[in-house]
Coordinates of C-alpha atoms in Angstrom, one line a residue:
M1 CA -6.9 -31.0 -5.9
Y2 CA -7.1 -27.2 -6.7
K3 CA -8.0 -28.0 -10.3
R4 CA -10.9 -30.1 -9.1
I5 CA -12.0 -27.3 -6.6
R6 CA -11.7 -24.7 -9.3
K7 CA -13.9 -26.7 -11.7
Q8 CA -16.5 -27.2 -9.0
L9 CA -16.6 -23.5 -8.2
N10 CA -16.9 -22.6 -11.9
E11 CA -19.7 -25.1 -12.4
A12 CA -21.5 -23.7 -9.2
Q13 CA -21.3 -20.2 -10.6
G14 CA -22.5 -21.3 -14.0
A15 CA -19.6 -19.5 -15.7
E16 CA -16.0 -20.0 -16.7
A17 CA -13.3 -18.3 -14.7
A18 CA -12.5 -14.7 -15.7
P19 CA -9.3 -14.1 -17.6
R20 CA -6.3 -12.9 -15.7
G21 CA -5.2 -10.3 -18.3
R22 CA -3.5 -7.1 -17.0
C23 CA -5.6 -4.5 -18.7
S24 CA -8.6 -3.8 -20.9
G25 CA -8.5 -3.6 -24.7
A26 CA -7.6 -0.1 -25.8
D27 CA -10.2 0.1 -28.6
H28 CA -13.1 1.1 -26.4
V29 CA -11.3 3.3 -23.9
P30 CA -11.9 7.0 -24.7
D31 CA -8.9 9.3 -25.1
F32 CA -8.0 11.6 -22.2
E33 CA -9.9 14.8 -22.5
P34 CA -8.6 17.9 -20.8
H35 CA -11.6 18.3 -18.5
R36 CA -11.4 21.0 -15.9
H37 CA -11.6 18.5 -13.0
I38 CA -11.0 14.8 -12.3
R39 CA -12.6 12.7 -9.6
L40 CA -10.1 10.5 -7.8
L41 CA -10.6 7.6 -5.3
T42 CA -8.3 5.3 -3.4
F43 CA -9.6 2.3 -1.6
N44 CA -8.0 -0.7 0.2
I45 CA -10.7 -3.3 -0.4
Q46 CA -9.2 -6.1 1.7
V47 CA -10.0 -8.6 -1.0
G48 CA -13.7 -8.0 -0.6
I49 CA -13.9 -9.0 3.0
N50 CA -16.5 -7.1 5.1
T51 CA -14.7 -6.1 8.3
S52 CA -16.5 -4.1 11.0
S53 CA -14.7 -5.2 14.2
Y54 CA -11.3 -6.1 15.4
R55 CA -12.6 -9.6 16.3
H56 CA -13.3 -10.1 12.6
Y57 CA -9.6 -10.3 11.9
V58 CA -9.8 -13.7 13.8
T59 CA -13.3 -14.9 13.0
R60 CA -13.2 -14.0 9.3
S61 CA -9.5 -14.7 8.8
W62 CA -10.4 -17.9 6.8
Q63 CA -11.7 -15.6 4.1
H64 CA -8.1 -14.7 3.2
L65 CA -7.6 -18.3 2.1
L66 CA -11.0 -19.7 1.1
P67 CA -13.9 -18.4 -1.0
H68 CA -17.0 -16.9 0.6
R69 CA -20.5 -16.7 -0.9
R70 CA -20.9 -13.1 0.1
R71 CA -17.7 -11.8 -1.5
I72 CA -19.3 -11.1 -4.9
E73 CA -22.1 -9.2 -3.1
N74 CA -19.4 -7.1 -1.4
L75 CA -17.6 -6.4 -4.7
D76 CA -20.9 -5.3 -6.2
R77 CA -21.3 -2.8 -3.3
I78 CA -17.8 -1.5 -4.0
A79 CA -18.5 -1.2 -7.7
A80 CA -21.6 0.9 -6.9
L81 CA -19.4 3.4 -5.2
L82 CA -16.7 3.4 -7.9
R83 CA -19.2 4.5 -10.6
S84 CA -19.0 8.0 -9.3
Y85 CA -15.2 8.4 -10.0
D86 CA -12.9 8.9 -13.0
V87 CA -9.6 7.3 -11.7
V88 CA -9.5 4.7 -8.9
A89 CA -6.5 3.2 -7.1
L90 CA -7.2 -0.2 -5.5
Q91 CA -5.1 -2.0 -2.9
E92 CA -5.4 -5.5 -1.5
C93 CA -7.1 -7.0 -4.6
D94 CA -6.9 -10.6 -5.6
G95 CA -6.0 -11.3 -9.2
G96 CA -7.7 -14.7 -9.4
S97 CA -7.1 -17.5 -6.9
L98 CA -9.0 -19.9 -4.8
R99 CA -10.1 -17.3 -2.2
S100 CA -11.7 -15.1 -4.9
A101 CA -13.2 -18.1 -6.7
Y102 CA -10.6 -17.4 -9.4
I103 CA -12.1 -14.0 -10.2
N104 CA -9.7 -11.2 -11.1
Q105 CA -11.2 -8.6 -8.7
V106 CA -9.6 -5.6 -10.5
Q107 CA -11.3 -6.7 -13.8
Y108 CA -14.6 -7.5 -12.1
L109 CA -14.8 -4.1 -10.4
A110 CA -13.9 -2.3 -13.7
E111 CA -16.7 -4.1 -15.6
A112 CA -19.2 -3.9 -12.8
S113 CA -18.7 -0.1 -12.4
S114 CA -18.6 0.5 -16.2
I115 CA -15.1 1.9 -16.1
P116 CA -13.5 0.9 -19.4
Y117 CA -9.7 0.8 -18.6
W118 CA -8.2 -1.4 -15.9
Y119 CA -4.7 -2.5 -15.0
Q120 CA -3.7 -5.2 -12.5
Q121 CA -0.3 -5.2 -10.8
L122 CA 0.5 -8.6 -9.3
N123 CA 2.8 -8.0 -6.4
R124 CA 2.9 -11.3 -4.5
N125 CA 2.1 -14.5 -6.4
L126 CA 1.1 -17.4 -4.2
G127 CA -0.3 -19.5 -7.0
P128 CA -3.8 -20.9 -6.4
L129 CA -3.8 -19.6 -2.8
A130 CA -3.6 -15.9 -3.4
Q131 CA -2.8 -13.3 -6.1
H132 CA -2.0 -10.1 -4.1
S133 CA -2.5 -7.2 -6.4
N134 CA -2.9 -3.4 -6.8
G135 CA -5.3 -2.1 -9.4
L136 CA -5.9 1.0 -11.5
L137 CA -9.4 1.8 -13.0
S138 CA -9.7 4.7 -15.4
R139 CA -12.4 6.3 -17.6
F140 CA -9.7 7.7 -19.9
R141 CA -6.9 6.2 -21.9
P142 CA -3.6 7.0 -20.2
L143 CA -0.5 8.0 -22.3
D144 CA 1.1 5.0 -20.7
V145 CA 1.1 2.8 -17.5
T146 CA 4.1 1.4 -15.9
E147 CA 4.4 -0.8 -12.8
H148 CA 7.3 -0.7 -10.3
R149 CA 8.5 -3.1 -7.6
L150 CA 9.1 -1.2 -4.4
P151 CA 12.2 -1.9 -2.5
G152 CA 12.0 -3.6 0.9
L153 CA 13.2 -6.4 3.1
L154 CA 10.1 -8.5 2.2
P155 CA 9.1 -8.5 -1.5
G156 CA 5.5 -7.9 -2.5
R157 CA 4.9 -4.1 -2.5
G158 CA 4.4 -2.2 -5.7
A159 CA 3.3 1.0 -7.4
I160 CA 1.5 1.8 -10.6
I161 CA 2.2 5.0 -12.5
A162 CA -0.3 6.3 -15.1
R163 CA 0.4 9.5 -17.2
Y164 CA -2.3 11.5 -18.8
G165 CA -2.4 14.6 -21.1
S166 CA 0.6 15.7 -23.0
E167 CA 4.0 14.0 -23.3
E168 CA 5.7 17.4 -22.6
D169 CA 3.8 18.2 -19.4
P170 CA 1.7 15.2 -18.2
L171 CA -0.5 14.7 -15.3
V172 CA 1.2 11.9 -13.3
L173 CA -0.8 9.6 -11.0
V174 CA 1.1 7.2 -8.7
M175 CA -0.8 4.4 -7.0
M176 CA 0.8 2.5 -4.2
H177 CA 0.6 0.3 -1.1
L178 CA 3.5 0.9 1.2
S179 CA 5.1 -1.4 3.8
L180 CA 4.2 -1.3 7.5
S181 CA 7.8 -0.6 8.7
R182 CA 9.2 2.9 8.8
S183 CA 12.5 1.7 7.3
G184 CA 10.6 0.1 4.4
Q185 CA 8.6 3.3 3.8
Q186 CA 11.8 5.4 3.7
R187 CA 13.3 3.2 1.0
Q188 CA 10.0 3.0 -1.0
L189 CA 9.3 6.7 -0.9
G190 CA 12.9 7.5 -1.8
Y191 CA 12.4 5.4 -4.9
I192 CA 9.1 7.1 -5.7
R193 CA 10.6 10.5 -5.1
E194 CA 13.1 9.8 -7.9
L195 CA 10.3 8.7 -10.2
I196 CA 8.3 11.9 -9.8
A197 CA 11.2 14.4 -9.6
D198 CA 10.9 15.7 -13.2
Y199 CA 7.1 16.3 -13.2
R200 CA 5.1 19.3 -12.2
H201 CA 1.6 17.8 -11.9
V202 CA 1.7 14.8 -9.6
V203 CA -0.8 12.9 -7.5
L204 CA 0.3 10.2 -5.0
M205 CA -2.6 8.0 -3.8
G206 CA -3.0 4.8 -1.9
D207 CA -2.6 3.0 1.4
M208 CA 0.6 4.5 2.8
N209 CA 0.4 3.0 6.3
N210 CA 1.4 6.2 8.0
H211 CA 0.2 9.7 8.8
A212 CA 0.7 12.6 6.4
E213 CA 2.9 14.6 8.8
E214 CA 5.3 11.6 9.1
L215 CA 5.3 11.0 5.3
L216 CA 5.8 14.7 4.4
G217 CA 8.1 15.6 7.2
K218 CA 10.3 12.6 7.9
T219 CA 10.6 10.7 4.6
P220 CA 12.1 11.6 1.2
L221 CA 8.7 13.2 0.4
K222 CA 9.8 16.2 2.6
E223 CA 11.8 17.3 -0.5
T224 CA 8.5 17.7 -2.4
D225 CA 5.8 20.4 -2.0
L226 CA 2.9 17.9 -2.1
I227 CA -0.3 18.9 -0.3
P228 CA -2.1 16.4 2.0
L229 CA -5.6 16.1 3.2
P230 CA -6.3 17.5 6.7
S231 CA -4.8 15.4 9.5
T232 CA -8.3 14.6 10.7
A233 CA -9.0 12.6 7.5
H234 CA -9.0 9.3 9.4
S235 CA -9.6 6.2 7.3
F236 CA -8.7 3.3 9.6
P237 CA -10.3 1.2 11.1
S238 CA -13.4 1.8 9.1
W239 CA -15.8 1.1 12.0
R240 CA -14.0 3.6 14.3
P241 CA -11.6 5.7 12.3
E242 CA -8.7 6.9 14.4
R243 CA -5.7 6.8 12.0
A244 CA -5.1 8.6 8.7
L245 CA -3.3 5.8 6.7
D246 CA -4.8 6.3 3.2
H247 CA -3.9 9.4 1.3
I248 CA -4.2 11.5 -1.8
L249 CA -1.2 13.9 -2.0
V250 CA -1.2 16.5 -4.8
S251 CA 1.1 19.1 -6.4
P252 CA 0.3 22.8 -5.7
S253 CA -0.5 23.2 -9.4
L254 CA -3.6 21.0 -8.9
E255 CA -6.5 22.8 -7.2
I256 CA -8.3 20.7 -4.6
R257 CA -12.0 21.4 -5.2
R258 CA -13.2 18.8 -2.7
A259 CA -11.6 16.1 -0.5
E260 CA -13.2 13.7 1.9
V261 CA -13.1 10.4 3.7
V262 CA -16.1 8.5 2.2
S263 CA -18.3 6.9 4.8
Y264 CA -18.4 3.4 3.2
P265 CA -17.5 0.9 5.9
L266 CA -17.1 -2.3 4.0
S267 CA -13.4 -3.1 4.1
D268 CA -11.3 -2.4 7.2
H269 CA -10.2 0.9 5.5
L270 CA -12.5 3.7 4.3
P271 CA -12.1 5.2 0.8
I272 CA -10.5 8.6 0.3
A273 CA -11.9 10.8 -2.5
M274 CA -10.7 14.0 -4.1
D275 CA -11.9 16.2 -6.9
I276 CA -9.0 18.1 -8.5
A277 CA -9.0 20.9 -11.0
L278 CA -6.3 20.8 -13.7
P279 CA -3.7 23.7 -13.7
K280 CA -4.6 27.0 -15.2
G281 CA -3.8 27.0 -18.9
Y282 CA -3.4 23.3 -19.0
V283 CA -6.8 22.8 -20.8
A284 CA -6.0 25.5 -23.4
A285 CA -2.5 24.3 -24.0
Y286 CA -3.3 20.6 -24.5

């Protein structure tokens, strides 16, 4: 049945389904250049569903299972925003299933926003029903990209780590989507704390499902010196932001030039943006 539906969807769109590859070809991705600043964005896109009210969790819940004709339009609106950034962390993407019309949303957003490098992490594979994924988009070629399964009672949470610059002293970006439970967050952030322990220049970004004072004061991240956005940087729900659940946390070596919650109410989360300057001497040394 699903093969028949997929064929009908492809014919209706007048194109074949997009490939489900993990990342772009490396030949057209520019090498990382030691620019003096990098524009970062993290965005939980809720698989391209436009949510602007609590009632939409009920009335539009079917869009988590079935395709919707406005989803591509929503993705195009997201892509228009992404064009202004250098590195983007995406959460709640679909890697190519029935509900997304078999479109890999990470790849689609990369191509629509003209960002040459993309990487999809498939965290929960429900076959043709859903391909729950995180995504990385980057204007520069990373040194390497690794994906990690985060611990938890329920599988399906993950993190992507991208390193840039020099092997000896890299800039390390960690993109994640944490569990809702406090116990799950404790285990997941303990795992991430071990991954970043040996690095000086670190950025954690993503949907962390908790406030910064909790994350930095009552989890293993309290052992770090990471700097958060102001506690007033509320990102959820997008139509009446009251909670700061999405974060970009940075090492003190990275100067924050600008940080903001972006007023872009499309998903149920608002995007978080930050412009960081590289450490003094990093440009000259690399």
